[in-house]
Coordinates of C-alpha atoms in Angstrom, one line a residue:
M1 CA -89.7 201.7 155.3
L2 CA -90.5 200.7 151.8
V3 CA -87.5 199.3 149.6
I4 CA -87.4 197.8 146.1
E5 CA -85.1 194.9 145.4
K6 CA -84.0 193.7 142.1
V7 CA -84.2 190.0 141.8
D8 CA -80.8 188.1 141.5
T9 CA -82.5 185.1 139.2
E10 CA -79.4 182.8 140.7
N11 CA -80.7 183.5 144.3
K12 CA -83.2 180.6 145.2
K13 CA -84.6 182.6 148.0
Q14 CA -85.3 185.8 146.1
V15 CA -86.8 183.7 143.5
R16 CA -88.9 181.6 145.9
R17 CA -90.2 184.9 147.4
F18 CA -91.2 186.2 144.0
V19 CA -93.2 183.2 142.8
E20 CA -94.7 182.8 146.3
L21 CA -96.1 186.3 147.0
P22 CA -99.4 185.7 145.0
F23 CA -100.1 182.8 147.2
R24 CA -100.5 185.1 150.2
I25 CA -102.1 188.1 148.1
Y26 CA -104.9 185.6 147.2
A27 CA -104.9 183.5 150.0
N28 CA -108.6 184.2 150.7
C29 CA -109.7 184.3 147.0
P30 CA -111.7 181.4 145.6
Q31 CA -111.7 182.7 142.1
W32 CA -107.8 182.5 141.9
V33 CA -106.0 179.6 140.2
P34 CA -102.3 179.3 141.0
P35 CA -99.8 178.4 138.4
L36 CA -97.7 175.1 138.7
N37 CA -94.4 175.9 140.1
V38 CA -92.5 174.4 137.2
D39 CA -93.9 177.1 135.2
A40 CA -93.6 179.8 137.6
Y41 CA -90.1 179.1 138.4
N42 CA -89.2 178.7 134.7
Q43 CA -90.3 181.8 133.9
L44 CA -87.4 183.4 135.9
N45 CA -85.0 180.6 134.6
R46 CA -82.7 182.6 132.1
K47 CA -81.1 179.1 131.0
K48 CA -84.7 177.3 130.5
H49 CA -87.4 179.9 129.2
P50 CA -86.4 180.7 125.5
F51 CA -87.8 184.7 125.8
H52 CA -84.4 185.2 127.9
E53 CA -82.4 184.1 124.7
H54 CA -83.3 187.3 122.8
S55 CA -84.9 190.0 125.1
A56 CA -84.3 191.6 128.7
V57 CA -86.3 191.0 131.4
E58 CA -85.7 192.0 135.1
F59 CA -87.7 191.1 138.3
F60 CA -88.6 193.3 141.2
I61 CA -89.9 193.1 144.7
A62 CA -91.5 195.3 146.9
V63 CA -90.3 195.3 150.7
R64 CA -92.1 197.0 153.4
D65 CA -90.6 196.9 156.8
G66 CA -89.2 193.5 155.8
R67 CA -92.5 192.3 154.4
D68 CA -93.0 191.5 150.8
V69 CA -95.8 193.6 149.7
G70 CA -95.7 193.7 145.6
R71 CA -93.8 192.3 142.6
I72 CA -93.4 193.5 138.9
A73 CA -91.4 192.4 136.1
A74 CA -89.8 194.9 133.5
I75 CA -89.3 193.7 129.7
E76 CA -87.9 194.6 126.7
N77 CA -89.1 192.5 123.9
K78 CA -86.8 193.2 121.2
P79 CA -88.1 190.7 118.4
F80 CA -91.4 192.8 119.0
N81 CA -89.6 196.2 119.0
K82 CA -87.8 195.2 115.8
Y83 CA -90.9 193.9 113.9
H84 CA -93.3 196.9 114.8
N85 CA -90.4 199.4 114.6
E86 CA -91.2 200.5 118.3
K87 CA -89.4 201.3 121.6
T88 CA -91.8 200.0 123.9
A89 CA -91.3 198.1 127.5
D90 CA -93.8 195.7 128.8
F91 CA -94.6 195.2 132.8
Y92 CA -95.8 191.8 133.9
F93 CA -96.1 189.7 137.0
F94 CA -97.6 192.6 138.9
E95 CA -99.1 191.7 141.9
C96 CA -99.5 194.1 145.1
E97 CA -101.3 194.4 148.1
N98 CA -103.9 197.4 148.1
D99 CA -101.1 199.8 148.7
L100 CA -100.8 202.7 146.5
E101 CA -97.2 203.7 147.5
A102 CA -95.8 200.3 147.0
A103 CA -97.5 200.1 143.5
T104 CA -96.3 203.6 142.7
A105 CA -92.5 202.7 143.8
L106 CA -92.8 199.4 141.7
F107 CA -93.8 201.2 138.3
N108 CA -91.5 204.0 138.9
T109 CA -88.7 201.4 138.7
V110 CA -90.3 200.0 135.7
F111 CA -90.3 203.6 134.2
D112 CA -86.6 204.1 135.0
W113 CA -85.5 201.0 133.8
S114 CA -87.3 201.5 130.7
K115 CA -86.0 205.1 130.0
A116 CA -82.2 203.9 130.7
R117 CA -82.6 201.5 127.8
G118 CA -83.9 204.4 125.4
L119 CA -87.8 203.2 125.6
D120 CA -90.6 205.6 125.4
T121 CA -93.5 203.9 126.2
V122 CA -94.8 200.9 128.9
I123 CA -97.3 198.5 127.9
G124 CA -98.6 196.0 130.1
P125 CA -99.5 193.5 131.5
K126 CA -98.0 191.7 128.6
G127 CA -95.4 189.0 129.3
M128 CA -92.9 186.6 127.7
G129 CA -94.8 184.8 125.0
P130 CA -98.2 183.6 123.8
L131 CA -98.7 181.3 126.7
D132 CA -99.0 184.3 129.0
G133 CA -102.4 185.7 129.7
Y134 CA -102.9 189.6 128.8
G135 CA -104.5 192.5 130.8
I136 CA -105.7 193.5 133.8
L137 CA -109.1 192.1 134.8
V138 CA -111.5 195.0 135.1
F139 CA -114.8 192.8 134.5
G140 CA -115.6 189.5 135.5
H141 CA -113.9 189.0 139.0
E142 CA -116.6 187.0 140.4
H143 CA -116.2 184.2 137.9
R144 CA -112.9 181.8 138.5
Q145 CA -109.9 182.1 136.5
T146 CA -109.7 179.9 133.7
M147 CA -107.0 177.8 134.5
T148 CA -103.6 179.6 134.1
M149 CA -104.5 180.9 130.3
L150 CA -106.1 184.1 131.8
N151 CA -104.7 186.4 134.1
Y152 CA -106.8 186.9 137.2
N153 CA -106.6 190.0 140.1
H154 CA -108.3 191.7 142.5
A155 CA -110.4 194.4 141.6
Y156 CA -108.5 197.1 143.1
Y157 CA -105.7 196.5 140.8
Q158 CA -107.2 198.5 138.1
S159 CA -107.3 201.7 140.4
L160 CA -103.4 201.0 141.1
V161 CA -102.5 200.8 137.7
E162 CA -104.5 203.7 136.5
A163 CA -103.1 205.9 139.2
Q164 CA -99.6 205.7 137.6
G165 CA -101.4 207.6 134.3
F166 CA -101.9 204.5 132.3
V167 CA -104.8 204.5 129.7
K168 CA -106.4 201.8 127.8
E169 CA -104.4 200.0 124.9
V170 CA -106.7 197.1 124.1
D171 CA -109.2 194.8 125.8
F172 CA -109.3 191.0 125.6
V173 CA -112.8 189.7 125.8
S174 CA -113.7 186.3 127.0
C175 CA -116.9 184.8 125.9
Y176 CA -119.2 182.2 127.7
L177 CA -121.2 179.9 125.6
P178 CA -123.8 177.3 127.4
A179 CA -123.5 174.1 125.3
D180 CA -127.4 173.7 125.4
K181 CA -127.5 177.2 123.6
F182 CA -124.9 176.8 121.1
Q183 CA -126.2 177.4 117.5
L184 CA -124.4 177.2 114.8
P185 CA -126.0 179.6 112.1
E186 CA -127.4 178.1 109.1
R187 CA -125.1 180.4 106.9
V188 CA -122.0 179.2 108.6
K189 CA -123.0 175.6 108.3
N190 CA -123.5 175.7 104.6
I191 CA -120.5 177.8 104.1
A192 CA -118.4 175.0 105.8
E193 CA -120.4 172.1 104.0
R194 CA -119.5 173.7 100.8
V195 CA -115.7 174.5 101.5
M196 CA -115.6 170.6 102.4
Q197 CA -117.1 169.6 99.2
R198 CA -114.9 171.7 97.0
G199 CA -112.1 169.6 99.1
H200 CA -109.5 172.6 98.9
L201 CA -109.5 172.9 102.8
K202 CA -110.5 169.9 105.2
V203 CA -110.8 169.6 109.0
K204 CA -108.3 167.1 110.3
K205 CA -109.2 165.0 113.4
F206 CA -106.5 162.9 115.2
K207 CA -107.0 159.5 116.2
S208 CA -104.4 159.6 118.9
K209 CA -102.2 161.7 121.0
K210 CA -99.3 160.0 119.0
E211 CA -100.6 161.3 115.8
L212 CA -101.2 164.5 117.1
L213 CA -97.6 164.7 118.1
Q214 CA -96.4 163.9 114.5
W215 CA -98.2 167.1 113.5
A216 CA -96.6 169.0 116.2
D217 CA -94.0 171.1 113.9
R218 CA -96.6 171.7 111.3
I219 CA -99.0 173.1 113.8
G220 CA -96.3 175.2 115.3
A221 CA -95.2 176.8 112.1
A222 CA -98.9 177.7 111.4
Y223 CA -99.1 179.2 115.0
N224 CA -96.3 181.4 114.2
N225 CA -97.9 182.8 111.1
A226 CA -101.5 182.8 112.1
F227 CA -101.4 185.9 113.8
V228 CA -99.1 188.4 112.0
R229 CA -101.9 191.2 111.8
N230 CA -102.7 190.9 115.3
W231 CA -101.9 193.6 117.7
E232 CA -99.5 191.5 120.0
Y233 CA -97.9 189.6 116.9
Y234 CA -94.0 189.3 117.0
P235 CA -92.1 186.5 115.0
L236 CA -91.3 183.6 117.4
T237 CA -87.9 181.9 117.4
Q238 CA -87.7 178.2 116.7
R239 CA -87.1 177.6 120.4
E240 CA -90.2 179.6 121.4
I241 CA -92.4 177.5 118.9
D242 CA -91.1 174.4 120.1
F243 CA -91.9 175.7 124.0
V244 CA -95.1 177.1 123.1
V245 CA -96.2 173.8 121.1
G246 CA -94.7 171.4 123.8
N247 CA -96.5 173.0 126.5
I248 CA -99.7 172.7 124.3
M249 CA -99.3 169.2 123.6
T250 CA -98.4 168.1 127.3
I251 CA -102.0 168.9 128.2
A252 CA -103.9 168.4 125.1
D253 CA -106.5 166.0 124.5
H254 CA -106.1 165.0 120.9
R255 CA -110.1 165.1 120.4
L256 CA -110.2 168.6 121.2
I257 CA -107.7 169.7 119.1
K258 CA -108.5 170.6 115.4
I259 CA -106.6 171.9 112.2
I260 CA -107.6 172.8 109.1
T261 CA -105.2 171.8 106.1
H262 CA -104.7 172.6 102.8
D263 CA -103.2 169.7 100.9
D264 CA -100.5 168.6 103.8
D265 CA -100.2 172.1 105.1
V266 CA -101.8 173.3 108.5
V267 CA -103.7 176.6 107.7
G268 CA -105.9 176.8 110.7
F269 CA -106.2 175.5 114.1
L270 CA -108.5 175.2 117.1
F271 CA -107.0 174.4 120.4
A272 CA -109.5 173.4 123.3
F273 CA -108.8 172.1 126.6
H274 CA -110.7 170.8 129.6
D275 CA -110.9 173.3 132.2
V276 CA -109.3 171.6 135.3
S277 CA -108.8 175.0 137.3
A278 CA -110.3 173.2 140.3
A279 CA -107.6 170.5 140.4
L280 CA -104.9 173.2 139.8
Q281 CA -106.4 175.0 143.0
R282 CA -106.3 171.9 145.1
A283 CA -102.7 171.3 143.7
K284 CA -101.4 174.6 144.8
G285 CA -98.7 174.6 142.5
R286 CA -97.6 171.3 143.1
L287 CA -97.7 168.3 140.6
F288 CA -96.4 165.7 142.9
P289 CA -97.2 163.8 144.9
F290 CA -101.0 163.9 144.1
G291 CA -101.5 167.0 141.9
L292 CA -101.0 165.4 138.4
I293 CA -103.4 162.6 139.4
D294 CA -106.1 164.9 140.5
I295 CA -105.6 167.0 137.1
L296 CA -106.2 163.7 135.1
L297 CA -108.8 162.7 137.1
E298 CA -110.5 166.4 136.6
M299 CA -110.2 166.3 133.1
R300 CA -113.1 163.3 133.2
R301 CA -115.1 165.4 135.9
T302 CA -115.0 168.8 134.5
N303 CA -118.1 170.0 132.5
K304 CA -116.3 173.1 131.0
V305 CA -114.1 173.3 127.9
S306 CA -111.8 176.1 127.2
G307 CA -110.9 177.6 123.5
N308 CA -107.5 179.3 123.9
G309 CA -106.1 179.7 120.4
M310 CA -108.0 179.9 117.3
G311 CA -106.5 181.1 114.3
I312 CA -106.2 180.7 110.4
L313 CA -103.6 182.1 108.0
P314 CA -104.3 185.3 106.6
E315 CA -104.4 184.2 103.1
H316 CA -107.0 181.6 103.8
Q317 CA -109.4 184.2 105.6
G318 CA -112.3 185.0 103.8
H319 CA -112.5 181.4 101.9
G320 CA -114.3 179.4 104.4
G321 CA -111.7 178.6 106.8
N322 CA -113.3 180.3 109.7
A323 CA -116.5 178.8 109.0
L324 CA -114.7 175.6 109.2
L325 CA -113.5 176.2 112.5
Y326 CA -116.5 177.2 114.0
Y327 CA -118.2 174.1 112.3
A328 CA -115.5 171.6 113.9
M329 CA -116.0 173.3 117.4
G330 CA -119.7 172.6 117.4
N331 CA -119.1 168.9 116.4
T332 CA -116.6 168.8 119.1
L333 CA -119.4 169.9 121.6
L334 CA -121.8 167.1 120.1
D335 CA -118.9 164.6 120.5
F336 CA -118.2 165.4 124.3
S337 CA -121.4 165.0 126.1
Q338 CA -119.6 166.0 129.5
F339 CA -119.2 169.7 128.6
A340 CA -122.2 172.1 129.7
H341 CA -120.1 175.1 129.3
V342 CA -117.4 176.6 126.7
E343 CA -115.3 179.5 127.1
M344 CA -113.6 181.3 124.4
T345 CA -110.8 183.3 126.2
Q346 CA -108.6 186.3 125.2
V347 CA -110.4 187.5 122.2
A348 CA -108.9 190.7 121.1
E349 CA -111.4 193.6 120.6
T350 CA -109.6 194.4 117.5
T351 CA -110.7 191.1 116.1
E352 CA -114.3 192.3 115.3
Q353 CA -115.1 189.6 113.0
M354 CA -114.4 187.1 115.6
R355 CA -116.3 188.7 118.3
A356 CA -119.3 189.1 116.0
D357 CA -119.2 185.5 115.3
L358 CA -119.1 184.5 119.0
K359 CA -122.1 186.7 119.6
N360 CA -123.8 184.8 116.8
L361 CA -123.0 181.7 118.7
N362 CA -125.2 182.8 121.4
G363 CA -122.0 183.8 123.0
I364 CA -121.8 186.0 126.2
E365 CA -119.0 188.4 127.2
Y366 CA -118.4 187.9 130.6
K367 CA -114.7 188.7 131.2
N368 CA -112.5 191.8 130.3
N369 CA -108.7 191.9 130.4
R370 CA -107.4 195.4 129.8
V371 CA -104.0 196.1 128.6
Y372 CA -102.7 199.6 129.3
R373 CA -100.3 202.1 127.8
K374 CA -98.2 204.9 129.2
E375 CA -95.8 207.0 127.6
I376 CA -92.8 208.0 129.6

């Protein structure tokens, strides 16, 4: 018999079952990268994760004959709906065995929950903030997940989701750039150099992690304002900004974080990170006793860097800011001789200029995560 359990987030045993289910589903999958336990458990912690302060989230587990076979979360992002004047719900944390009945029961639970709240559309996978990856992976399953910045799933997930009547909302494409073929077009280089000569916009490099942290508040403000025209945007609370920036700063190498300044204001940024996915796989969610040490060592060993966070304030777009960001990215590759590969993750297909720019840099689109929509 199949039943759907609503997770009591105060029940440690239920929370553990929800968090640990993916470890069994991906037990023999060399491409999956597990999240750190501290992050996975925080998402269900209504006191720690800032998203719970303004929105509604419920978590569900599908159980067949006493065995957990799937899970999902139903989300009402209230600031998003208010900003866009919509009545949408989101689904996230969907994991399931290749079991159509279980998947259908999970999604029906989300649909019923959403209707009861007066919502008319379900979108997803779309999580609890900008640190959560978007979409179902529909192309590129043979490639290892880029840390936990990008969702990974078995290929059969696409059919389970589409069987519920979902249709494509938007694709997020990831681009692969071999460092030895990275070519900054002369046009972009010339624009960047002219902008720097005029002196209105500058590339800020950080001398230390301490200096980077001193700019954290200004970077957070720019992050919140850079994506106002994007499909997924909603205004973050100060707690959410602090949460995002705090997570970024924890794993950031100051040499890989570049910002564009106008006077003393941050108007653009490029976040790049050592890809430590191999160490995360070995850690199996645990930082201690040896996971953290291995991650720090992997930062020296890895030959791959991931760009996940690139933006410029709308009022500075078209004035050379984008060219400066690419110029900074190119110089970063030259400064770090250890990198052979660059991945720009989760570029929305709606950002046509950025996708065109990445192709001009000899980028190859090699992963595609699809967000779905269903009217209910």
